[in-house]
């Protein structure tokens, strides 16, 4: 049976991958993001898959925007069954070197924006007698890493908010609150991040595909769970952070500089913190090889190899 699914942050990364998966299932979609042009591209992708789609350009940090988005979804499709929230921005930089306006807007987007979305979703769910909210957190909601203070603060706050919402949802049968916590993911968020560190960021290994995280999101919509972790190293990092804090703190800085940053210099910039960049909106960030292309290339090898073998002198 098809459902009405709202996806905030649908223009790139995990949100765009999840929108495609919901569309392939025949769910009705309400897609939201800041860039009208990119959002229209995602709408067309989902319609091509056979889904009914409403696209609503919106900035969740604007007061009243999430509530207006919820009203638009109810007006078009009669209600909301699932709300998936994936919108997030990042900034790299030492805490004292990150401009206050950038730090505060990252927190406003990643934490307060998520809270506004949760408020709008839960009000509709309680009125309707049910619904599932799926928030996208991060392993950085359980651990810390240098040069990402605003993002870490936001994800720790989101983790606490989610726990409170789950406790309160116990009073309302049929209402579910889930959080999906990925580790490193191959999305454009690292290239799109604001940067005041002088070196561009990258996802440390091991890196998951956005489609893998999107499958966890869709699975939560089908079978709500309190928390889902996506990433082979997540458990190891959480155990080290909790059980061996001194060792963790001694290692995390060098490891971050080695694995979480590139050698490419970059001038200070605001990234997409304050405004979208349609040119960089995509599902993947290019940190992993295109496995489909690799398979096709490998599949095409036998012919040339056999031809070369036949030409070898005997």
GROMACS .gro file of C-alpha atoms in nm:
model
  314
    1UNK     CA    1   0.000   0.000   0.000
    2UNK     CA    2   0.145   0.337  -0.100
    3UNK     CA    3   0.207   0.603   0.160
    4UNK     CA    4   0.272   0.975   0.162
    5UNK     CA    5   0.636   1.046   0.241
    6UNK     CA    6   0.789   1.388   0.303
    7UNK     CA    7   1.164   1.413   0.242
    8UNK     CA    8   1.347   1.725   0.361
    9UNK     CA    9   1.696   1.757   0.218
   10UNK     CA   10   1.588   1.578  -0.100
   11UNK     CA   11   1.820   1.753  -0.345
   12UNK     CA   12   2.138   1.552  -0.282
   13UNK     CA   13   2.307   1.273  -0.094
   14UNK     CA   14   2.106   1.044   0.131
   15UNK     CA   15   1.784   1.241   0.087
   16UNK     CA   16   1.793   1.215  -0.292
   17UNK     CA   17   1.879   0.845  -0.278
   18UNK     CA   18   1.592   0.781  -0.036
   19UNK     CA   19   1.348   0.978  -0.253
   20UNK     CA   20   1.436   0.756  -0.550
   21UNK     CA   21   1.378   0.442  -0.342
   22UNK     CA   22   1.043   0.557  -0.212
   23UNK     CA   23   0.943   0.652  -0.566
   24UNK     CA   24   1.035   0.307  -0.698
   25UNK     CA   25   0.797   0.158  -0.440
   26UNK     CA   26   0.509   0.373  -0.560
   27UNK     CA   27   0.487   0.600  -0.256
   28UNK     CA   28   0.353   0.953  -0.291
   29UNK     CA   29   0.631   1.203  -0.233
   30UNK     CA   30   0.660   1.557  -0.102
   31UNK     CA   31   1.015   1.671  -0.170
   32UNK     CA   32   1.173   1.973  -0.003
   33UNK     CA   33   1.510   2.148  -0.035
   34UNK     CA   34   1.642   2.500  -0.084
   35UNK     CA   35   1.721   2.492  -0.457
   36UNK     CA   36   1.410   2.499  -0.682
   37UNK     CA   37   1.603   2.390  -0.990
   38UNK     CA   38   1.770   2.090  -0.831
   39UNK     CA   39   1.449   1.993  -0.655
   40UNK     CA   40   1.271   1.992  -0.993
   41UNK     CA   41   1.534   1.748  -1.121
   42UNK     CA   42   1.467   1.510  -0.833
   43UNK     CA   43   1.092   1.550  -0.886
   44UNK     CA   44   1.132   1.449  -1.250
   45UNK     CA   45   1.345   1.147  -1.151
   46UNK     CA   46   1.077   1.029  -0.910
   47UNK     CA   47   0.793   1.091  -1.152
   48UNK     CA   48   0.980   0.890  -1.413
   49UNK     CA   49   0.971   0.603  -1.162
   50UNK     CA   50   0.592   0.632  -1.150
   51UNK     CA   51   0.548   0.827  -0.826
   52UNK     CA   52   0.311   1.115  -0.757
   53UNK     CA   53   0.533   1.402  -0.650
   54UNK     CA   54   0.492   1.748  -0.501
   55UNK     CA   55   0.811   1.955  -0.485
   56UNK     CA   56   0.824   2.244  -0.238
   57UNK     CA   57   1.134   2.467  -0.234
   58UNK     CA   58   1.185   2.556   0.132
   59UNK     CA   59   1.453   2.661   0.380
   60UNK     CA   60   1.384   2.481   0.707
   61UNK     CA   61   1.567   2.749   0.905
   62UNK     CA   62   1.297   3.003   0.817
   63UNK     CA   63   1.039   3.032   1.092
   64UNK     CA   64   0.716   2.856   0.999
   65UNK     CA   65   0.861   2.688   0.688
   66UNK     CA   66   0.834   2.326   0.811
   67UNK     CA   67   0.474   2.384   0.925
   68UNK     CA   68   0.387   2.533   0.585
   69UNK     CA   69   0.548   2.232   0.416
   70UNK     CA   70   0.336   1.998   0.628
   71UNK     CA   71   0.022   2.194   0.534
   72UNK     CA   72   0.112   2.165   0.164
   73UNK     CA   73   0.156   1.788   0.198
   74UNK     CA   74  -0.178   1.747   0.374
   75UNK     CA   75  -0.355   1.969   0.122
   76UNK     CA   76  -0.215   1.773  -0.176
   77UNK     CA   77  -0.230   1.416  -0.045
   78UNK     CA   78  -0.462   1.428   0.255
   79UNK     CA   79  -0.202   1.343   0.522
   80UNK     CA   80   0.153   1.239   0.600
   81UNK     CA   81   0.254   0.882   0.682
   82UNK     CA   82   0.634   0.917   0.693
   83UNK     CA   83   0.862   1.218   0.727
   84UNK     CA   84   1.231   1.167   0.645
   85UNK     CA   85   1.466   1.447   0.745
   86UNK     CA   86   1.817   1.450   0.595
   87UNK     CA   87   1.899   1.821   0.550
   88UNK     CA   88   2.239   1.915   0.694
   89UNK     CA   89   2.540   2.141   0.634
   90UNK     CA   90   2.898   2.131   0.766
   91UNK     CA   91   3.193   2.356   0.840
   92UNK     CA   92   3.560   2.261   0.880
   93UNK     CA   93   3.776   2.473   1.108
   94UNK     CA   94   3.919   2.511   1.454
   95UNK     CA   95   3.646   2.632   1.686
   96UNK     CA   96   3.802   2.973   1.752
   97UNK     CA   97   3.878   3.028   1.382
   98UNK     CA   98   3.526   2.941   1.262
   99UNK     CA   99   3.321   3.261   1.221
  100UNK     CA  100   3.044   3.281   1.477
  101UNK     CA  101   2.782   3.345   1.208
  102UNK     CA  102   2.882   3.020   1.031
  103UNK     CA  103   2.895   2.815   1.351
  104UNK     CA  104   2.552   2.937   1.456
  105UNK     CA  105   2.393   2.875   1.117
  106UNK     CA  106   2.523   2.517   1.104
  107UNK     CA  107   2.361   2.458   1.444
  108UNK     CA  108   2.048   2.640   1.329
  109UNK     CA  109   2.021   2.413   1.025
  110UNK     CA  110   2.134   2.079   1.164
  111UNK     CA  111   1.975   2.095   1.509
  112UNK     CA  112   1.713   2.370   1.531
  113UNK     CA  113   1.594   2.302   1.176
  114UNK     CA  114   1.557   1.934   1.261
  115UNK     CA  115   1.365   2.030   1.575
  116UNK     CA  116   1.129   2.249   1.371
  117UNK     CA  117   1.072   1.963   1.126
  118UNK     CA  118   1.007   1.722   1.413
  119UNK     CA  119   0.756   1.962   1.566
  120UNK     CA  120   0.566   1.998   1.239
  121UNK     CA  121   0.568   1.622   1.173
  122UNK     CA  122   0.466   1.513   1.522
  123UNK     CA  123   0.178   1.761   1.539
  124UNK     CA  124   0.034   1.608   1.221
  125UNK     CA  125   0.102   1.252   1.336
  126UNK     CA  126  -0.073   1.299   1.667
  127UNK     CA  127  -0.371   1.459   1.498
  128UNK     CA  128  -0.391   1.169   1.251
  129UNK     CA  129  -0.329   0.898   1.509
  130UNK     CA  130   0.000   0.772   1.367
  131UNK     CA  131   0.309   0.832   1.157
  132UNK     CA  132   0.683   0.772   1.144
  133UNK     CA  133   0.955   1.035   1.173
  134UNK     CA  134   1.300   0.927   1.051
  135UNK     CA  135   1.582   1.163   1.143
  136UNK     CA  136   1.933   1.136   1.002
  137UNK     CA  137   2.200   1.173   1.266
  138UNK     CA  138   2.563   1.067   1.255
  139UNK     CA  139   2.815   0.858   1.441
  140UNK     CA  140   2.941   1.205   1.543
  141UNK     CA  141   2.634   1.224   1.763
  142UNK     CA  142   2.809   0.968   1.986
  143UNK     CA  143   3.176   1.060   1.945
  144UNK     CA  144   3.378   1.374   1.868
  145UNK     CA  145   3.635   1.479   1.610
  146UNK     CA  146   3.841   1.797   1.583
  147UNK     CA  147   3.768   2.070   1.325
  148UNK     CA  148   3.395   1.984   1.312
  149UNK     CA  149   3.270   2.151   1.631
  150UNK     CA  150   2.944   2.295   1.494
  151UNK     CA  151   2.846   1.967   1.326
  152UNK     CA  152   2.936   1.762   1.634
  153UNK     CA  153   2.739   1.993   1.865
  154UNK     CA  154   2.439   1.966   1.633
  155UNK     CA  155   2.448   1.588   1.606
  156UNK     CA  156   2.492   1.539   1.981
  157UNK     CA  157   2.194   1.769   2.032
  158UNK     CA  158   1.992   1.580   1.773
  159UNK     CA  159   2.071   1.253   1.947
  160UNK     CA  160   1.939   1.392   2.276
  161UNK     CA  161   1.632   1.541   2.111
  162UNK     CA  162   1.553   1.211   1.942
  163UNK     CA  163   1.574   1.023   2.272
  164UNK     CA  164   1.332   1.267   2.435
  165UNK     CA  165   1.091   1.243   2.140
  166UNK     CA  166   1.102   0.864   2.159
  167UNK     CA  167   1.016   0.877   2.528
  168UNK     CA  168   0.727   1.113   2.468
  169UNK     CA  169   0.604   0.912   2.169
  170UNK     CA  170   0.536   0.620   2.404
  171UNK     CA  171   0.230   0.815   2.513
  172UNK     CA  172   0.094   0.818   2.159
  173UNK     CA  173   0.045   0.470   2.007
  174UNK     CA  174   0.112   0.466   1.635
  175UNK     CA  175   0.367   0.748   1.642
  176UNK     CA  176   0.729   0.639   1.590
  177UNK     CA  177   1.056   0.832   1.601
  178UNK     CA  178   1.369   0.676   1.448
  179UNK     CA  179   1.724   0.795   1.394
  180UNK     CA  180   1.968   0.659   1.137
  181UNK     CA  181   2.332   0.724   1.229
  182UNK     CA  182   2.576   0.675   0.941
  183UNK     CA  183   2.951   0.697   0.960
  184UNK     CA  184   3.139   0.817   0.651
  185UNK     CA  185   2.918   0.832   0.344
  186UNK     CA  186   3.002   0.902  -0.021
  187UNK     CA  187   2.797   1.223  -0.056
  188UNK     CA  188   2.894   1.577  -0.167
  189UNK     CA  189   2.858   1.717   0.188
  190UNK     CA  190   3.237   1.728   0.235
  191UNK     CA  191   3.301   1.933  -0.081
  192UNK     CA  192   3.000   2.154  -0.005
  193UNK     CA  193   3.107   2.225   0.354
  194UNK     CA  194   3.222   2.569   0.463
  195UNK     CA  195   3.594   2.568   0.528
  196UNK     CA  196   3.820   2.776   0.751
  197UNK     CA  197   4.086   2.511   0.801
  198UNK     CA  198   4.286   2.557   0.480
  199UNK     CA  199   4.249   2.192   0.369
  200UNK     CA  200   3.942   2.035   0.210
  201UNK     CA  201   3.767   1.754   0.395
  202UNK     CA  202   3.691   1.401   0.291
  203UNK     CA  203   3.512   1.100   0.445
  204UNK     CA  204   3.752   0.876   0.640
  205UNK     CA  205   3.753   0.507   0.549
  206UNK     CA  206   3.548   0.291   0.552
  207UNK     CA  207   3.299   0.482   0.336
  208UNK     CA  208   2.940   0.366   0.283
  209UNK     CA  209   2.730   0.446  -0.021
  210UNK     CA  210   2.436   0.686   0.020
  211UNK     CA  211   2.214   0.412  -0.120
  212UNK     CA  212   2.306   0.187   0.172
  213UNK     CA  213   2.204   0.456   0.420
  214UNK     CA  214   1.888   0.526   0.219
  215UNK     CA  215   1.793   0.158   0.246
  216UNK     CA  216   1.821   0.187   0.624
  217UNK     CA  217   1.594   0.493   0.610
  218UNK     CA  218   1.334   0.313   0.398
  219UNK     CA  219   1.355   0.010   0.626
  220UNK     CA  220   1.279   0.232   0.928
  221UNK     CA  221   0.972   0.361   0.745
  222UNK     CA  222   0.858  -0.001   0.705
  223UNK     CA  223   0.972  -0.132   1.044
  224UNK     CA  224   1.035   0.157   1.283
  225UNK     CA  225   1.338   0.116   1.510
  226UNK     CA  226   1.479   0.351   1.768
  227UNK     CA  227   1.828   0.374   1.622
  228UNK     CA  228   2.008   0.224   1.325
  229UNK     CA  229   2.384   0.251   1.280
  230UNK     CA  230   2.528   0.233   0.927
  231UNK     CA  231   2.905   0.190   0.904
  232UNK     CA  232   3.145  -0.091   0.988
  233UNK     CA  233   3.369   0.126   1.206
  234UNK     CA  234   3.093   0.295   1.408
  235UNK     CA  235   3.088   0.045   1.694
  236UNK     CA  236   3.468   0.043   1.725
  237UNK     CA  237   3.482   0.423   1.741
  238UNK     CA  238   3.205   0.442   1.999
  239UNK     CA  239   3.368   0.181   2.220
  240UNK     CA  240   3.705   0.356   2.197
  241UNK     CA  241   3.551   0.695   2.272
  242UNK     CA  242   3.372   0.560   2.582
  243UNK     CA  243   3.607   0.297   2.720
  244UNK     CA  244   3.946   0.451   2.632
  245UNK     CA  245   3.892   0.827   2.624
  246UNK     CA  246   4.260   0.915   2.677
  247UNK     CA  247   4.375   0.690   2.395
  248UNK     CA  248   4.091   0.808   2.173
  249UNK     CA  249   4.176   1.175   2.225
  250UNK     CA  250   4.545   1.112   2.157
  251UNK     CA  251   4.472   0.936   1.828
  252UNK     CA  252   4.171   1.119   1.685
  253UNK     CA  253   4.360   1.437   1.588
  254UNK     CA  254   4.639   1.268   1.387
  255UNK     CA  255   4.388   1.026   1.231
  256UNK     CA  256   4.157   1.312   1.135
  257UNK     CA  257   4.442   1.502   0.968
  258UNK     CA  258   4.555   1.185   0.788
  259UNK     CA  259   4.223   1.030   0.685
  260UNK     CA  260   3.964   1.307   0.718
  261UNK     CA  261   4.141   1.584   0.527
  262UNK     CA  262   4.297   1.604   0.183
  263UNK     CA  263   4.623   1.778   0.095
  264UNK     CA  264   4.439   2.022  -0.132
  265UNK     CA  265   4.463   2.380  -0.003
  266UNK     CA  266   4.145   2.587   0.005
  267UNK     CA  267   4.077   2.952   0.078
  268UNK     CA  268   3.822   3.036   0.350
  269UNK     CA  269   3.464   3.011   0.223
  270UNK     CA  270   3.107   2.960   0.345
  271UNK     CA  271   3.025   2.657   0.129
  272UNK     CA  272   2.651   2.595   0.112
  273UNK     CA  273   2.585   2.695   0.473
  274UNK     CA  274   2.385   3.005   0.377
  275UNK     CA  275   2.284   2.933   0.017
  276UNK     CA  276   2.254   2.621  -0.202
  277UNK     CA  277   2.486   2.536  -0.489
  278UNK     CA  278   2.285   2.349  -0.753
  279UNK     CA  279   2.599   2.259  -0.947
  280UNK     CA  280   2.728   2.042  -0.661
  281UNK     CA  281   2.399   1.870  -0.576
  282UNK     CA  282   2.423   1.497  -0.648
  283UNK     CA  283   2.363   1.166  -0.476
  284UNK     CA  284   2.732   1.073  -0.458
  285UNK     CA  285   3.038   1.277  -0.382
  286UNK     CA  286   3.281   1.073  -0.592
  287UNK     CA  287   3.476   0.929  -0.300
  288UNK     CA  288   3.402   0.570  -0.401
  289UNK     CA  289   3.455   0.407  -0.741
  290UNK     CA  290   3.151   0.360  -0.960
  291UNK     CA  291   3.113  -0.014  -0.902
  292UNK     CA  292   2.875  -0.051  -1.194
  293UNK     CA  293   3.134   0.097  -1.427
  294UNK     CA  294   3.402  -0.129  -1.278
  295UNK     CA  295   3.186  -0.438  -1.327
  296UNK     CA  296   3.110  -0.339  -1.686
  297UNK     CA  297   3.479  -0.278  -1.752
  298UNK     CA  298   3.577  -0.613  -1.601
  299UNK     CA  299   3.298  -0.782  -1.793
  300UNK     CA  300   3.437  -0.641  -2.114
  301UNK     CA  301   3.787  -0.770  -2.054
  302UNK     CA  302   3.758  -1.132  -2.176
  303UNK     CA  303   3.713  -1.033  -2.541
  304UNK     CA  304   4.023  -0.810  -2.568
  305UNK     CA  305   4.226  -1.050  -2.354
  306UNK     CA  306   4.137  -1.349  -2.576
  307UNK     CA  307   4.208  -1.146  -2.888
  308UNK     CA  308   4.547  -1.045  -2.755
  309UNK     CA  309   4.621  -1.407  -2.661
  310UNK     CA  310   4.540  -1.524  -3.012
  311UNK     CA  311   4.779  -1.267  -3.158
  312UNK     CA  312   5.072  -1.376  -2.938
  313UNK     CA  313   5.342  -1.554  -3.137
  314UNK     CA  314   5.360  -1.924  -3.075
   0.00000   0.00000   0.00000
